[in-house]
XYZ file of N, CA and C in Angstrom:
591
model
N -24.456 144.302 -200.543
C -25.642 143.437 -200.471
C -26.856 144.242 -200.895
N -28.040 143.756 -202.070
C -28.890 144.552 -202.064
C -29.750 143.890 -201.993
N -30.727 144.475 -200.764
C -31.688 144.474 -199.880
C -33.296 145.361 -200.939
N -34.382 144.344 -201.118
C -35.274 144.919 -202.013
C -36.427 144.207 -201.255
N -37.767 145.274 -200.924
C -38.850 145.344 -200.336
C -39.740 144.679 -200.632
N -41.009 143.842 -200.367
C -42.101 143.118 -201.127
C -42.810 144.622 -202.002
N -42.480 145.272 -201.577
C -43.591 146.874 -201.779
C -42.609 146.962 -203.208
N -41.412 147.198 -202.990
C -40.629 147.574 -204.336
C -40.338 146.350 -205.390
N -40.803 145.466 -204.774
C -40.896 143.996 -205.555
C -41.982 144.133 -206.657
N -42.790 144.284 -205.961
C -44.616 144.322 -206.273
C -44.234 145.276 -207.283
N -43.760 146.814 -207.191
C -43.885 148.049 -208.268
C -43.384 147.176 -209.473
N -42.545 146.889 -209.359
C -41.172 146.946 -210.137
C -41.723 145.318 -211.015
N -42.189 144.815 -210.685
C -43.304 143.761 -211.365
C -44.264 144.005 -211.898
N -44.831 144.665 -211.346
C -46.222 145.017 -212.052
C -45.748 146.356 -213.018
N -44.374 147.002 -212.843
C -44.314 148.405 -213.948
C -43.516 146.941 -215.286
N -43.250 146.353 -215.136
C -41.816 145.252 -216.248
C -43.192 145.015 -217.093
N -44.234 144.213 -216.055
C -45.566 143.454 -216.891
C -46.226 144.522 -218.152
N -46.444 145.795 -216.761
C -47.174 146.828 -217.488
C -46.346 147.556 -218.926
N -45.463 147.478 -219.126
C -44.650 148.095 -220.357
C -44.600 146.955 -220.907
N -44.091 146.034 -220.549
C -44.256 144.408 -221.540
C -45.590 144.542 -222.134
N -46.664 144.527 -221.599
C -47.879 144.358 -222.295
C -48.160 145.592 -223.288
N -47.849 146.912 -222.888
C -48.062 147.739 -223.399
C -47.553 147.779 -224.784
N -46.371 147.882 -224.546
C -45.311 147.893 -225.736
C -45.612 146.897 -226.584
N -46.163 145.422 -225.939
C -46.526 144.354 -226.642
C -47.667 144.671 -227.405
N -48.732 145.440 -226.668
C -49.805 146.192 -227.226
C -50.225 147.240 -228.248
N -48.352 147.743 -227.740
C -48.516 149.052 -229.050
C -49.209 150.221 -228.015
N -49.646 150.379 -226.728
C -49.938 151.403 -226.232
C -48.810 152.506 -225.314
N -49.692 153.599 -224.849
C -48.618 154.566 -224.018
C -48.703 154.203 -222.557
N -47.341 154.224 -222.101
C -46.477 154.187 -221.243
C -47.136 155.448 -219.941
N -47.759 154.972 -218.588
C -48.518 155.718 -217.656
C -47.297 155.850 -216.881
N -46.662 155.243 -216.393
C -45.333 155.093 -215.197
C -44.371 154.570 -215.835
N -43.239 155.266 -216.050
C -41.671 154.465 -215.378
C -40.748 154.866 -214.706
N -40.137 153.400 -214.069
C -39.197 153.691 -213.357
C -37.944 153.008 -213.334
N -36.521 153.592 -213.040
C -35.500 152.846 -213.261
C -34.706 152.561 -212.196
N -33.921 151.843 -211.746
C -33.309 151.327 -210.714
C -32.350 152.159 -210.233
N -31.752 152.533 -208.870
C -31.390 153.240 -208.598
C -30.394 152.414 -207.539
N -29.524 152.275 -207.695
C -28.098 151.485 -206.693
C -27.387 152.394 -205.965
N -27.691 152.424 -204.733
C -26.760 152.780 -203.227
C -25.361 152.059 -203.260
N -24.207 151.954 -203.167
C -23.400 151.186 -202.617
C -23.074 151.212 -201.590
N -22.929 150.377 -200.614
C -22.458 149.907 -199.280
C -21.384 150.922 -199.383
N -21.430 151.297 -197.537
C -20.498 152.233 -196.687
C -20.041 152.029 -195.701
N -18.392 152.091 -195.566
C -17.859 151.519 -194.967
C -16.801 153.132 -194.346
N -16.552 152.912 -192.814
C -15.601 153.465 -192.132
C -14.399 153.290 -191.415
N -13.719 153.956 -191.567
C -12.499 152.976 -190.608
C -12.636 153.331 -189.161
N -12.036 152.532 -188.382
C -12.439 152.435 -186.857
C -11.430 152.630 -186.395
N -10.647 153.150 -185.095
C -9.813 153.193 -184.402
C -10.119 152.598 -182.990
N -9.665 151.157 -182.727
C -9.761 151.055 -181.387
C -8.210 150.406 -180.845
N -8.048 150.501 -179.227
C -7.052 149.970 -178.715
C -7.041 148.516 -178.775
N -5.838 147.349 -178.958
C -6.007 145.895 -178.862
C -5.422 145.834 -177.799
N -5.072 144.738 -176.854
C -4.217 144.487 -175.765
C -3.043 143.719 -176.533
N -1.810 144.235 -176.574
C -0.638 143.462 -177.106
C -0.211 142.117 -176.400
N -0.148 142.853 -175.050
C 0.701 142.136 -173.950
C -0.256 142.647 -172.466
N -0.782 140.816 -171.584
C -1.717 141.617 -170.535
C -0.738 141.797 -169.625
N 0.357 142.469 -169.212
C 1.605 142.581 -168.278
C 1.480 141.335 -167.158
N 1.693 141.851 -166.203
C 2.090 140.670 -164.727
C 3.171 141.712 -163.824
N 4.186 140.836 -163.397
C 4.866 140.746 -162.227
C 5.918 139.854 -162.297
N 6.970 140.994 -162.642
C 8.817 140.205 -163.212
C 8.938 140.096 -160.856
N 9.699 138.824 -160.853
C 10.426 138.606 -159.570
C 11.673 138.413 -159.810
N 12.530 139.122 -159.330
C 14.140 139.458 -159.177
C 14.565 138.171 -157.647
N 14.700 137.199 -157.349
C 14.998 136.182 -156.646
C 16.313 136.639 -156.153
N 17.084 136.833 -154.960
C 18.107 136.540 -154.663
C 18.225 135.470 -153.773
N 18.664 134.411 -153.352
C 18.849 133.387 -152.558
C 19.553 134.056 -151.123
N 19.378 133.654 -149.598
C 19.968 133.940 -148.966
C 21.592 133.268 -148.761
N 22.516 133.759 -148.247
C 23.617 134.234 -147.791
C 24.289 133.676 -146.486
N 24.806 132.344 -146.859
C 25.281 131.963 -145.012
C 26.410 132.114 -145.107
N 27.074 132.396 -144.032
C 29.208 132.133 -143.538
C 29.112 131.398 -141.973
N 30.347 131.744 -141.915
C 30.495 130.320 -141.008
C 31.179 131.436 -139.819
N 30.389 131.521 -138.416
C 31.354 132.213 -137.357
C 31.466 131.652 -135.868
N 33.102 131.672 -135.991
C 33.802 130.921 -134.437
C 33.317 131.874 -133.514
N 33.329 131.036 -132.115
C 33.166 131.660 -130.947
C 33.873 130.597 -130.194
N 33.814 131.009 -128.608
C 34.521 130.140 -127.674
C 33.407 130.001 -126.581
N 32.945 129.058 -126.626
C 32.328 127.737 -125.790
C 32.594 127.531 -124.587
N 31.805 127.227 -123.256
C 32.617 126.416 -122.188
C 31.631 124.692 -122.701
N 32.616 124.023 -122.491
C 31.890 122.833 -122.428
C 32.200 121.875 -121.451
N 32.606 122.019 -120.190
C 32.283 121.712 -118.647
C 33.176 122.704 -117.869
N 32.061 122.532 -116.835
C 31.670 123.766 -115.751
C 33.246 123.528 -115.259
N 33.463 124.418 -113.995
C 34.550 124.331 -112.811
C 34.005 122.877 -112.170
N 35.049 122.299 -111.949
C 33.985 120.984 -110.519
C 35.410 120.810 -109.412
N 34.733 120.008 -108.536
C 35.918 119.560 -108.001
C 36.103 118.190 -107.428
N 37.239 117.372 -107.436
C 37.265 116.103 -107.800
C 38.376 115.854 -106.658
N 38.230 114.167 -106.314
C 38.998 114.322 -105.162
C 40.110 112.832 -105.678
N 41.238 112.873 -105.543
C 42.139 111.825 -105.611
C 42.968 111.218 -104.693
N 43.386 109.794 -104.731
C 44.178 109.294 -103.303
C 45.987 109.466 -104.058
N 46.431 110.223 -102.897
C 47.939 110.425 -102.957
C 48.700 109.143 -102.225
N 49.008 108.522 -103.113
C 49.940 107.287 -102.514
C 51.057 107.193 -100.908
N 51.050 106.515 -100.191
C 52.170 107.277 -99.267
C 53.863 107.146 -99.691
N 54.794 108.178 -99.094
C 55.993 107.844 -99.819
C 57.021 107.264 -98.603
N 57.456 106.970 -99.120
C 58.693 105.646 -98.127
C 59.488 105.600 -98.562
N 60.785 104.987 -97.890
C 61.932 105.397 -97.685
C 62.419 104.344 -97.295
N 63.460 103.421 -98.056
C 64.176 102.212 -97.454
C 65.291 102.706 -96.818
N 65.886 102.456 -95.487
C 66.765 102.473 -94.775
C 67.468 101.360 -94.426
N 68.816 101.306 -94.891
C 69.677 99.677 -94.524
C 70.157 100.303 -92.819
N 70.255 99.058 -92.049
C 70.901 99.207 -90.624
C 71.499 97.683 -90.650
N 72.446 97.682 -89.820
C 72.951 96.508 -89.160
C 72.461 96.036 -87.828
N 72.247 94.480 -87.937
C 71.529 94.111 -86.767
C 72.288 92.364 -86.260
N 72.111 91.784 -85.352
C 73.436 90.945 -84.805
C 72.339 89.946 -84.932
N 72.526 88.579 -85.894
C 71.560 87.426 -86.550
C 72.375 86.480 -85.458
N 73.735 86.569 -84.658
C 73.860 85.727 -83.706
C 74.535 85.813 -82.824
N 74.596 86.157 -81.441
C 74.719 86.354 -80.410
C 76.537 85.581 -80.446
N 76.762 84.611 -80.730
C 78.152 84.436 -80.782
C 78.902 83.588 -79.327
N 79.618 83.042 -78.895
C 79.601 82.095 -77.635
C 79.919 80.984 -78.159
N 80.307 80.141 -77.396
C 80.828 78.738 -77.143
C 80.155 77.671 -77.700
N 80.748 77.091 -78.209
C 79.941 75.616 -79.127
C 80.704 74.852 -79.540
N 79.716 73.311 -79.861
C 80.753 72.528 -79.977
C 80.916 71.960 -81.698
N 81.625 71.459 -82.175
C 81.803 71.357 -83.242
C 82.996 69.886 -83.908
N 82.318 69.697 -84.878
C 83.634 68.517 -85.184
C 84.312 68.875 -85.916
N 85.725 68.404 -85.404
C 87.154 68.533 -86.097
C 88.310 67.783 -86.315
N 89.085 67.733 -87.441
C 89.288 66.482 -87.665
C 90.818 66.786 -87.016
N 92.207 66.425 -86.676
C 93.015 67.053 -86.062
C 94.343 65.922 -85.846
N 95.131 65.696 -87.105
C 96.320 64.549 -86.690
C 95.341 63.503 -87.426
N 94.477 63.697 -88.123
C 93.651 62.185 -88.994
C 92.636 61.639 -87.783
N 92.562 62.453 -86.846
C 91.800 62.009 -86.047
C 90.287 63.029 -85.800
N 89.069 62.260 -85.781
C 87.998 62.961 -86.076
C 87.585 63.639 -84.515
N 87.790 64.239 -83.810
C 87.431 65.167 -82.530
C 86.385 65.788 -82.522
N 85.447 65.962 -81.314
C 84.375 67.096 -81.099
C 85.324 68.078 -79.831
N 85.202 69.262 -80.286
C 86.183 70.673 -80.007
C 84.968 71.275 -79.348
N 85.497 72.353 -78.288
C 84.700 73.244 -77.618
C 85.689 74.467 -78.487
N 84.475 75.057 -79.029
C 85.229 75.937 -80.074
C 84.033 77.981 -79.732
N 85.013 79.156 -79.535
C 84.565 80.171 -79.354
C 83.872 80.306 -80.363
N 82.573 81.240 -80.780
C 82.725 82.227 -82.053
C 82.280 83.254 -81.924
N 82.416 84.290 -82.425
C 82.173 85.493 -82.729
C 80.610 86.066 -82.881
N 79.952 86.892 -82.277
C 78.754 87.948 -82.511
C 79.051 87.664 -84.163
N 77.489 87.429 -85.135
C 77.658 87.525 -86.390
C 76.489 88.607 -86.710
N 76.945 89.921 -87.405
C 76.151 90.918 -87.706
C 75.482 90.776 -89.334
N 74.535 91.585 -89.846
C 74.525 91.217 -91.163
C 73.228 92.863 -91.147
N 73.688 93.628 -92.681
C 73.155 94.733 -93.458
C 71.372 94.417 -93.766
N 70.654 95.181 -93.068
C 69.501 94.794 -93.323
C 68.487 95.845 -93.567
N 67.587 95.567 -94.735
C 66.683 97.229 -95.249
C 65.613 96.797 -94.765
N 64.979 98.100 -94.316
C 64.041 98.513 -93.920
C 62.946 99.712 -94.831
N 61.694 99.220 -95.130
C 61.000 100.427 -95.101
C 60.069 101.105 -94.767
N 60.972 102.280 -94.405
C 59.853 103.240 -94.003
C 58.798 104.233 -94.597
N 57.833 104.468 -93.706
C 56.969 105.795 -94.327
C 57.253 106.781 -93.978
N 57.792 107.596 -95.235
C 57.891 109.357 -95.080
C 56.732 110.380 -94.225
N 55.865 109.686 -95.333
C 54.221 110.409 -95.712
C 53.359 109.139 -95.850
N 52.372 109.611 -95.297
C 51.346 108.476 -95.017
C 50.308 108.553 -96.435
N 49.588 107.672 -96.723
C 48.600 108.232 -97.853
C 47.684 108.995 -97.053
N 47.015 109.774 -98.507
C 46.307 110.825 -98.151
C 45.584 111.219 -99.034
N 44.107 111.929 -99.057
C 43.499 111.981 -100.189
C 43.591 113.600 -100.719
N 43.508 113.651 -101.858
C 44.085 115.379 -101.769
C 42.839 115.665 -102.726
N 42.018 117.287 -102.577
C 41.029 117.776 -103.466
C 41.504 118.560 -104.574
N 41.376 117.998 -105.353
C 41.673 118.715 -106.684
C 40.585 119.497 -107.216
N 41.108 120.952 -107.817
C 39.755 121.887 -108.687
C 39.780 121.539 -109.526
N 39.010 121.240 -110.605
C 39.447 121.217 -112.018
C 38.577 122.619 -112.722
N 39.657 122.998 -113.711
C 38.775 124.352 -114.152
C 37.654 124.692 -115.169
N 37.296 125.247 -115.481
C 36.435 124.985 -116.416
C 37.251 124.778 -117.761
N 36.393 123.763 -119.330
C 36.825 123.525 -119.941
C 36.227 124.170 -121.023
N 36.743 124.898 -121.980
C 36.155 125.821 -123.136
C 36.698 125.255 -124.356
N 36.008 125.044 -125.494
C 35.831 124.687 -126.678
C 35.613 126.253 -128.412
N 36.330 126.271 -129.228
C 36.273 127.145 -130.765
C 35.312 126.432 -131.427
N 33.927 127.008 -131.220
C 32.786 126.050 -131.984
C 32.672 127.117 -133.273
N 32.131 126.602 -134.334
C 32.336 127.054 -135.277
C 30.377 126.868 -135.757
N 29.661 128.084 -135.884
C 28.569 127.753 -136.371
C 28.138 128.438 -137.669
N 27.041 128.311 -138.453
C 26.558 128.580 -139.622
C 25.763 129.870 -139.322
N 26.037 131.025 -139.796
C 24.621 131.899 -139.487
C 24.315 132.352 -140.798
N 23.441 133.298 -140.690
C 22.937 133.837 -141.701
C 23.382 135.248 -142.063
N 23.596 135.668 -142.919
C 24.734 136.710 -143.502
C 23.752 137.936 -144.004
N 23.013 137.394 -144.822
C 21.920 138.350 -145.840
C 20.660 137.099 -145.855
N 19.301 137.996 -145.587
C 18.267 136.854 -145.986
C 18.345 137.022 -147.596
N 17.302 136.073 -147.851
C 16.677 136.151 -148.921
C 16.208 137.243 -149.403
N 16.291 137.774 -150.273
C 15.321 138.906 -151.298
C 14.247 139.106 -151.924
N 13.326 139.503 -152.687
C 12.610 139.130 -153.977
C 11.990 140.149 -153.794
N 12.221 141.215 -155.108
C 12.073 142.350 -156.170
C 10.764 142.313 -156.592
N 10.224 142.570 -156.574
C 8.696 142.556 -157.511
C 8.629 143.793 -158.301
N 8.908 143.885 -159.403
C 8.131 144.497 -160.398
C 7.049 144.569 -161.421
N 6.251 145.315 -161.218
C 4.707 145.469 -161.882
C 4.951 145.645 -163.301
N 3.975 144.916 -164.419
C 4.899 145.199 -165.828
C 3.473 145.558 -166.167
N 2.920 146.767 -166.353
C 1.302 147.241 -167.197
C 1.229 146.671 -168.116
N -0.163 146.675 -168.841
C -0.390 145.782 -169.967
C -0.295 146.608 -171.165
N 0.629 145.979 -172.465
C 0.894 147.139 -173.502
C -0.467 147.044 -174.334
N -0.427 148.444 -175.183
C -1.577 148.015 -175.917
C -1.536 148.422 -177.233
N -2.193 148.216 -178.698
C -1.586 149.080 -179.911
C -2.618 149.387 -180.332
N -2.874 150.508 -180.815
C -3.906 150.655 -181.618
C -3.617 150.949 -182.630
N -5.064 149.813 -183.307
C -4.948 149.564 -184.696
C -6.367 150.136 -184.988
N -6.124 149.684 -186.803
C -7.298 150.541 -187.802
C -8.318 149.320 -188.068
N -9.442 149.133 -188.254
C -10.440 148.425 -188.660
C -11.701 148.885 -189.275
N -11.372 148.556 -190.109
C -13.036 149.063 -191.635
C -14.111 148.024 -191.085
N -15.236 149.298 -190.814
C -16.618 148.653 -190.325
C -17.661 148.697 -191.411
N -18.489 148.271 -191.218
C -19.564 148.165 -192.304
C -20.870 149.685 -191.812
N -20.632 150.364 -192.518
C -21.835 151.484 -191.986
C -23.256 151.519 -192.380
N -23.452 150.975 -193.849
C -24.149 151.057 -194.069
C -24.068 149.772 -195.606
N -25.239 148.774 -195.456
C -25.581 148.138 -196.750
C -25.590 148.560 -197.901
N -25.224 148.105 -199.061
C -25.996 148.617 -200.214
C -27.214 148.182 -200.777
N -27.786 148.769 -201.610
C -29.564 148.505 -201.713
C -29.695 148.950 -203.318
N -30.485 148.597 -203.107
C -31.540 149.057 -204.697
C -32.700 149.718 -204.999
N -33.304 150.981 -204.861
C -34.691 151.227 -205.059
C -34.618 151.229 -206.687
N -36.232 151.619 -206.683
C -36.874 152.679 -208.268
C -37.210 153.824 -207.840
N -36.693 154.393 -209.004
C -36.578 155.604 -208.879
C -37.662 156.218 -210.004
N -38.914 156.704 -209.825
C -39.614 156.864 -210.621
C -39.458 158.122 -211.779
N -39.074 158.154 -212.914
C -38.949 159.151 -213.671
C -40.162 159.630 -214.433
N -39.703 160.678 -215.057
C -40.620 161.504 -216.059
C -40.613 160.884 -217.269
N -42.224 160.826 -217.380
C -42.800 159.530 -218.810
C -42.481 160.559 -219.731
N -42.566 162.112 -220.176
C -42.141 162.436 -221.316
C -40.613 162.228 -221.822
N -39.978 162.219 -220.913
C -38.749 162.309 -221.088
C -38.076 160.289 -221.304
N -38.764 159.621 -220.415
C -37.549 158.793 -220.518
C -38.702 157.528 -220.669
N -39.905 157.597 -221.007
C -40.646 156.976 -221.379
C -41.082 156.927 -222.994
N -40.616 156.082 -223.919
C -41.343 156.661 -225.320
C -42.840 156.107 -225.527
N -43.124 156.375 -226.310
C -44.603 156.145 -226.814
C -44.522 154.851 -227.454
């Protein structure tokens, strides 16, 4: 880029006019001057970029259940009371249903129908009886305690989680800066030399 002054504007105008006229005039040449070009300067730069801004990797493990038996009571000792039936015992005996003796009776005897004074006999007959052995009775029963194989869920391994820190990478690279503009002065020379008549 070239960058030129009102001051070096002004010379450099008024020296173009002044030799224009002169030369146009046919006269000698008091000042000249010729342009003089700087070129722009440039450096290279070294700075760090951020590649990667890191974080924090997490390694997750899930927890870990199994399954473990034990033995339970699931009712106490108690004690409970029940009725014992009574037990009995049939016994047959013989016993006399009729005393036996004299009576009268009809009979028929020659086609002829008769009332008879007739003996008979004591009539016995087999007869059961029952008896009680054992009377009822109420009897106390213990009952013992009752235990149960319960089977529950526990926990084996908790959960985990790893944290690792990941820094932030970085690269460094090259970058051309601008140091300096380029410009234009005048550069005033020697009228014998580079000025003619």
């Amino acid at each position: 880029m070239i960058q030129k002054s009102p001051a070096s504007l002004a010379v450099a105008s008024l020296a173009i006019l002044a030799t224009a006229s002169e030369t146009a005039a046919g006269g000698r040449a008091l000042e000249c001057y010729e342009p003089e070009h700087r070129p722009a300067l440039y450096d290279t730069v070294y700075e760090d970029v951020m590649v990667s801004p890191g974080g924090q990797l997490v390694d997750y493990d899930p927890p870990i259940y199994g399954t473990s038996e034990s033995v339970e009571q699931i009712a106490p000792p108690r004690v409970t009371y029940e009725v014992v039936p009574a037990i009995t015992r049939t016994i047959y005996h013989t016993v006399k249903v009729d005393d036996g003796g004299y009576a009268w009776e009809w009979r028929v005897i020659h086609g002829r129908k008769v009332l008879c004074k007739v003996w008979r006999k004591a009539r016995y007959a087999r007869v059961a009886e029952t008896v009680v052995v054992e009377p009822e009775r109420t009897r106390r029963v213990v009952l013992p305690a009752e235990y149960e194989s319960v089977a529950r869920e526990v926990l084996v391994r908790p959960e985990r989680r790893r944290i690792t820190e990941i820094a932030p990478s970085y690269q460094r690279v090259a970058r051309r800066v601008l140091v300096r503009e380029g410009s234009t002065k005048w550069r005033r020379v020697h009228i014998a030399r580079h000025c003619p008549d």
